[in-house]
Amino acid sequence: MIILEKVVQKVLEDQQNIRLIRELLQTLYTSLCTLVQRVGKSVLVGNINMWVHRMETILHWQQQLNNIQITRPAFKGTTLTDLPLCLQLNIMQRLSDGRDLVSLGQVAPDLQVLSEDRLLWKKLCQYHFTDRQIRKRLILSDKGQLDWKKMYFKLIRCYPRKEQYGDTLQLCRHCHILSWKGTDHPCTANNPETCSTSLSPQDFINLFRF
């Protein structure tokens, strides 16, 4: 709870990653509700009143996040909508979360039109999901075309999205050394490049399982 409080305060100060911390708090609150209702059968440690107080604290944090008024910068220079349409579309193609695409489309009418582009949603589906998964969740629009936007939100409810990492850990199979991708380690193998394998966060955790 102390760590969470510091995270919430940081979000309130910086006004960044608001949606992520909201989702985290909601998930935590829902889980605690389930455990508190099953008092006597749950794994909660301590007095039940203490956990109720913690849930009230989480609700208070959620209210604080809901009350955030994001201040717009006074900068009057070039904005996203001032760019040529091809550049706006190119920027949208860099978004990997459909919710961000929807949010961006709510900023201005012109962006809303671009955010409905079928190719954007098609690429988003193909980026996160396999062809087999997509074929199982085909949805046709009223015009008889594939509705990629609806398919995307259907797919994320059925399958996990592709994992993304800013940097990648690598394990050398020869000398069993962990290193960041792009950095060298004193490997004694004749061909060190062929000995390295990328690790996902789950692979890294699995290294500590016995």
CSV table of C-alpha atoms in Angstrom, one decimal:
chain,number,residue,atom,x,y,z
A,1,MET,CA,0.0,0.0,0.0
A,2,ILE,CA,2.9,2.3,0.7
A,3,ILE,CA,4.4,1.7,-2.7
A,4,LEU,CA,0.9,2.1,-4.3
A,5,GLU,CA,0.5,5.4,-2.5
A,6,LYS,CA,3.8,6.7,-3.9
A,7,VAL,CA,2.8,5.6,-7.4
A,8,VAL,CA,-0.5,7.4,-7.2
A,9,GLN,CA,1.1,10.5,-5.9
A,10,LYS,CA,3.6,10.5,-8.8
A,11,VAL,CA,0.7,10.1,-11.3
A,12,LEU,CA,-1.2,12.9,-9.7
A,13,GLU,CA,1.9,15.2,-9.9
A,14,ASP,CA,2.9,14.3,-13.4
A,15,GLN,CA,-0.5,13.5,-14.9
A,16,GLN,CA,1.0,10.7,-16.9
A,17,ASN,CA,-0.1,7.0,-17.1
A,18,ILE,CA,-3.4,7.8,-15.5
A,19,ARG,CA,-5.3,5.1,-17.3
A,20,LEU,CA,-2.8,2.4,-16.3
A,21,ILE,CA,-2.9,3.1,-12.6
A,22,ARG,CA,-6.7,3.4,-12.8
A,23,GLU,CA,-6.8,-0.1,-14.2
A,24,LEU,CA,-4.4,-1.4,-11.6
A,25,LEU,CA,-6.4,0.0,-8.7
A,26,GLN,CA,-9.7,-1.3,-10.1
A,27,THR,CA,-8.2,-4.8,-10.5
A,28,LEU,CA,-6.8,-4.7,-7.0
A,29,TYR,CA,-10.1,-3.4,-5.5
A,30,THR,CA,-12.1,-6.1,-7.3
A,31,SER,CA,-9.8,-8.8,-6.1
A,32,LEU,CA,-10.0,-7.5,-2.5
A,33,CYS,CA,-13.8,-7.4,-2.7
A,34,THR,CA,-13.9,-11.0,-3.6
A,35,LEU,CA,-11.5,-12.0,-0.8
A,36,VAL,CA,-13.2,-9.8,1.9
A,37,GLN,CA,-16.6,-11.3,1.0
A,38,ARG,CA,-15.2,-14.8,1.6
A,39,VAL,CA,-13.8,-13.9,5.0
A,40,GLY,CA,-12.8,-17.1,6.8
A,41,LYS,CA,-12.0,-18.8,3.5
A,42,SER,CA,-9.5,-16.3,2.1
A,43,VAL,CA,-5.8,-15.8,2.5
A,44,LEU,CA,-6.1,-12.3,3.8
A,45,VAL,CA,-3.7,-11.7,6.7
A,46,GLY,CA,-4.8,-9.5,9.6
A,47,ASN,CA,-8.0,-7.9,10.9
A,48,ILE,CA,-10.8,-7.6,8.3
A,49,ASN,CA,-11.4,-4.0,9.3
A,50,MET,CA,-7.8,-3.2,8.2
A,51,TRP,CA,-8.6,-4.5,4.8
A,52,VAL,CA,-11.8,-2.6,4.6
A,53,HIS,CA,-9.9,0.5,5.4
A,54,ARG,CA,-7.4,-0.2,2.7
A,55,MET,CA,-10.2,-0.7,0.2
A,56,GLU,CA,-11.6,2.7,1.2
A,57,THR,CA,-8.1,4.2,0.6
A,58,ILE,CA,-8.1,2.6,-2.9
A,59,LEU,CA,-11.5,4.2,-3.6
A,60,HIS,CA,-10.1,7.6,-2.4
A,61,TRP,CA,-7.2,7.2,-4.8
A,62,GLN,CA,-9.5,6.4,-7.7
A,63,GLN,CA,-11.6,9.5,-6.9
A,64,GLN,CA,-8.5,11.6,-6.9
A,65,LEU,CA,-7.5,10.2,-10.3
A,66,ASN,CA,-11.0,10.8,-11.7
A,67,ASN,CA,-10.8,14.4,-10.6
A,68,ILE,CA,-7.6,15.2,-12.5
A,69,GLN,CA,-8.0,18.1,-14.8
A,70,ILE,CA,-5.3,17.8,-17.5
A,71,THR,CA,-4.0,21.3,-18.2
A,72,ARG,CA,-3.3,22.0,-21.9
A,73,PRO,CA,0.1,23.7,-22.6
A,74,ALA,CA,0.0,27.3,-23.7
A,75,PHE,CA,2.1,26.5,-26.8
A,76,LYS,CA,0.4,27.7,-29.9
A,77,GLY,CA,2.7,26.2,-32.5
A,78,THR,CA,2.1,23.3,-34.9
A,79,THR,CA,-0.3,20.7,-33.6
A,80,LEU,CA,-0.9,17.1,-34.9
A,81,THR,CA,-3.9,18.3,-36.9
A,82,ASP,CA,-1.8,20.8,-38.7
A,83,LEU,CA,0.3,18.1,-40.2
A,84,PRO,CA,-0.5,16.6,-43.6
A,85,LEU,CA,-3.0,13.7,-43.4
A,86,CYS,CA,-0.4,11.2,-44.5
A,87,LEU,CA,1.8,12.1,-41.6
A,88,GLN,CA,-1.1,12.0,-39.1
A,89,LEU,CA,-2.0,8.6,-40.4
A,90,ASN,CA,1.7,7.5,-40.2
A,91,ILE,CA,1.8,8.6,-36.5
A,92,MET,CA,-1.3,6.7,-35.7
A,93,GLN,CA,0.2,3.6,-37.2
A,94,ARG,CA,2.8,3.8,-34.5
A,95,LEU,CA,0.2,3.2,-31.7
A,96,SER,CA,0.1,-0.4,-30.5
A,97,ASP,CA,-3.0,-0.1,-28.3
A,98,GLY,CA,-6.5,0.3,-29.9
A,99,ARG,CA,-7.7,2.2,-26.8
A,100,ASP,CA,-5.1,4.9,-27.5
A,101,LEU,CA,-6.3,5.0,-31.1
A,102,VAL,CA,-9.9,5.6,-30.0
A,103,SER,CA,-8.8,8.2,-27.5
A,104,LEU,CA,-6.8,10.1,-30.1
A,105,GLY,CA,-9.9,10.0,-32.4
A,106,GLN,CA,-11.9,11.8,-29.7
A,107,VAL,CA,-9.5,14.8,-29.8
A,108,ALA,CA,-10.8,16.4,-33.0
A,109,PRO,CA,-13.3,15.5,-35.8
A,110,ASP,CA,-10.5,15.1,-38.4
A,111,LEU,CA,-8.6,12.7,-36.2
A,112,GLN,CA,-11.8,10.8,-35.5
A,113,VAL,CA,-12.2,10.1,-39.2
A,114,LEU,CA,-8.6,9.0,-39.5
A,115,SER,CA,-8.9,6.7,-36.4
A,116,GLU,CA,-11.6,4.7,-38.2
A,117,ASP,CA,-9.3,3.8,-41.1
A,118,ARG,CA,-9.7,0.1,-41.8
A,119,LEU,CA,-6.0,-0.3,-42.6
A,120,LEU,CA,-5.0,1.0,-39.2
A,121,TRP,CA,-7.1,-1.6,-37.4
A,122,LYS,CA,-6.1,-4.3,-39.8
A,123,LYS,CA,-2.4,-3.7,-39.1
A,124,LEU,CA,-3.2,-3.6,-35.3
A,125,CYS,CA,-4.9,-7.0,-35.5
A,126,GLN,CA,-2.1,-8.5,-37.5
A,127,TYR,CA,0.5,-7.1,-35.2
A,128,HIS,CA,-0.9,-8.6,-32.0
A,129,PHE,CA,-2.6,-11.8,-33.3
A,130,THR,CA,-1.9,-14.7,-35.5
A,131,ASP,CA,-3.7,-15.4,-38.8
A,132,ARG,CA,-5.3,-18.4,-37.2
A,133,GLN,CA,-6.7,-16.3,-34.3
A,134,ILE,CA,-8.0,-13.7,-36.7
A,135,ARG,CA,-9.7,-16.2,-38.9
A,136,LYS,CA,-11.6,-17.5,-35.9
A,137,ARG,CA,-13.0,-14.1,-35.0
A,138,LEU,CA,-14.1,-12.7,-38.4
A,139,ILE,CA,-16.7,-10.0,-38.2
A,140,LEU,CA,-18.3,-8.5,-41.3
A,141,SER,CA,-19.6,-4.9,-41.5
A,142,ASP,CA,-23.0,-3.9,-43.0
A,143,LYS,CA,-21.2,-3.4,-46.3
A,144,GLY,CA,-19.9,-6.9,-46.3
A,145,GLN,CA,-16.3,-5.9,-45.5
A,146,LEU,CA,-14.2,-7.2,-42.6
A,147,ASP,CA,-14.7,-4.9,-39.6
A,148,TRP,CA,-11.2,-4.8,-38.3
A,149,LYS,CA,-12.0,-2.5,-35.4
A,150,LYS,CA,-14.7,-4.7,-34.0
A,151,MET,CA,-12.4,-7.7,-34.6
A,152,TYR,CA,-9.6,-6.1,-32.7
A,153,PHE,CA,-11.7,-5.6,-29.5
A,154,LYS,CA,-13.1,-9.1,-29.9
A,155,LEU,CA,-9.6,-10.5,-30.2
A,156,ILE,CA,-8.2,-8.8,-27.1
A,157,ARG,CA,-11.1,-10.3,-25.1
A,158,CYS,CA,-10.2,-13.8,-26.3
A,159,TYR,CA,-6.4,-13.8,-26.6
A,160,PRO,CA,-3.4,-12.0,-25.0
A,161,ARG,CA,-1.9,-9.3,-27.0
A,162,LYS,CA,1.7,-9.4,-28.2
A,163,GLU,CA,4.2,-8.5,-25.5
A,164,GLN,CA,6.4,-5.5,-25.9
A,165,TYR,CA,9.6,-4.6,-24.3
A,166,GLY,CA,11.8,-1.5,-24.5
A,167,ASP,CA,15.0,-3.5,-24.0
A,168,THR,CA,15.7,-7.2,-24.3
A,169,LEU,CA,17.7,-9.4,-21.9
A,170,GLN,CA,19.9,-12.0,-23.5
A,171,LEU,CA,21.2,-15.2,-22.1
A,172,CYS,CA,24.5,-16.7,-23.3
A,173,ARG,CA,24.0,-20.4,-23.5
A,174,HIS,CA,27.8,-20.9,-23.4
A,175,CYS,CA,28.8,-19.0,-20.3
A,176,HIS,CA,25.4,-18.5,-18.7
A,177,ILE,CA,25.7,-14.7,-18.5
A,178,LEU,CA,22.8,-12.3,-18.7
A,179,SER,CA,23.3,-9.1,-20.7
A,180,TRP,CA,21.2,-6.4,-22.4
A,181,LYS,CA,20.8,-6.7,-26.1
A,182,GLY,CA,23.4,-4.6,-27.9
A,183,THR,CA,26.0,-4.9,-25.1
A,184,ASP,CA,28.9,-7.3,-25.1
A,185,HIS,CA,30.1,-9.6,-22.3
A,186,PRO,CA,33.4,-11.5,-22.0
A,187,CYS,CA,32.3,-14.7,-23.7
A,188,THR,CA,34.8,-17.4,-24.3
A,189,ALA,CA,32.9,-19.1,-27.1
A,190,ASN,CA,34.4,-19.1,-30.7
A,191,ASN,CA,31.2,-17.5,-32.0
A,192,PRO,CA,29.4,-15.6,-29.2
A,193,GLU,CA,26.6,-14.3,-31.5
A,194,THR,CA,25.2,-17.8,-32.0
A,195,CYS,CA,25.2,-18.5,-28.3
A,196,SER,CA,22.8,-15.6,-27.2
A,197,THR,CA,19.1,-16.1,-26.9
A,198,SER,CA,16.5,-13.4,-26.1
A,199,LEU,CA,14.6,-13.7,-22.9
A,200,SER,CA,11.0,-12.5,-22.3
A,201,PRO,CA,10.1,-11.3,-18.8
A,202,GLN,CA,8.4,-14.7,-18.2
A,203,ASP,CA,11.6,-16.5,-19.4
A,204,PHE,CA,13.6,-14.4,-16.9
A,205,ILE,CA,11.3,-15.3,-14.0
A,206,ASN,CA,11.5,-19.0,-15.0
A,207,LEU,CA,15.3,-18.9,-14.5
A,208,PHE,CA,14.7,-18.6,-10.7
A,209,ARG,CA,12.2,-21.5,-10.5
A,210,PHE,CA,13.5,-24.7,-8.9
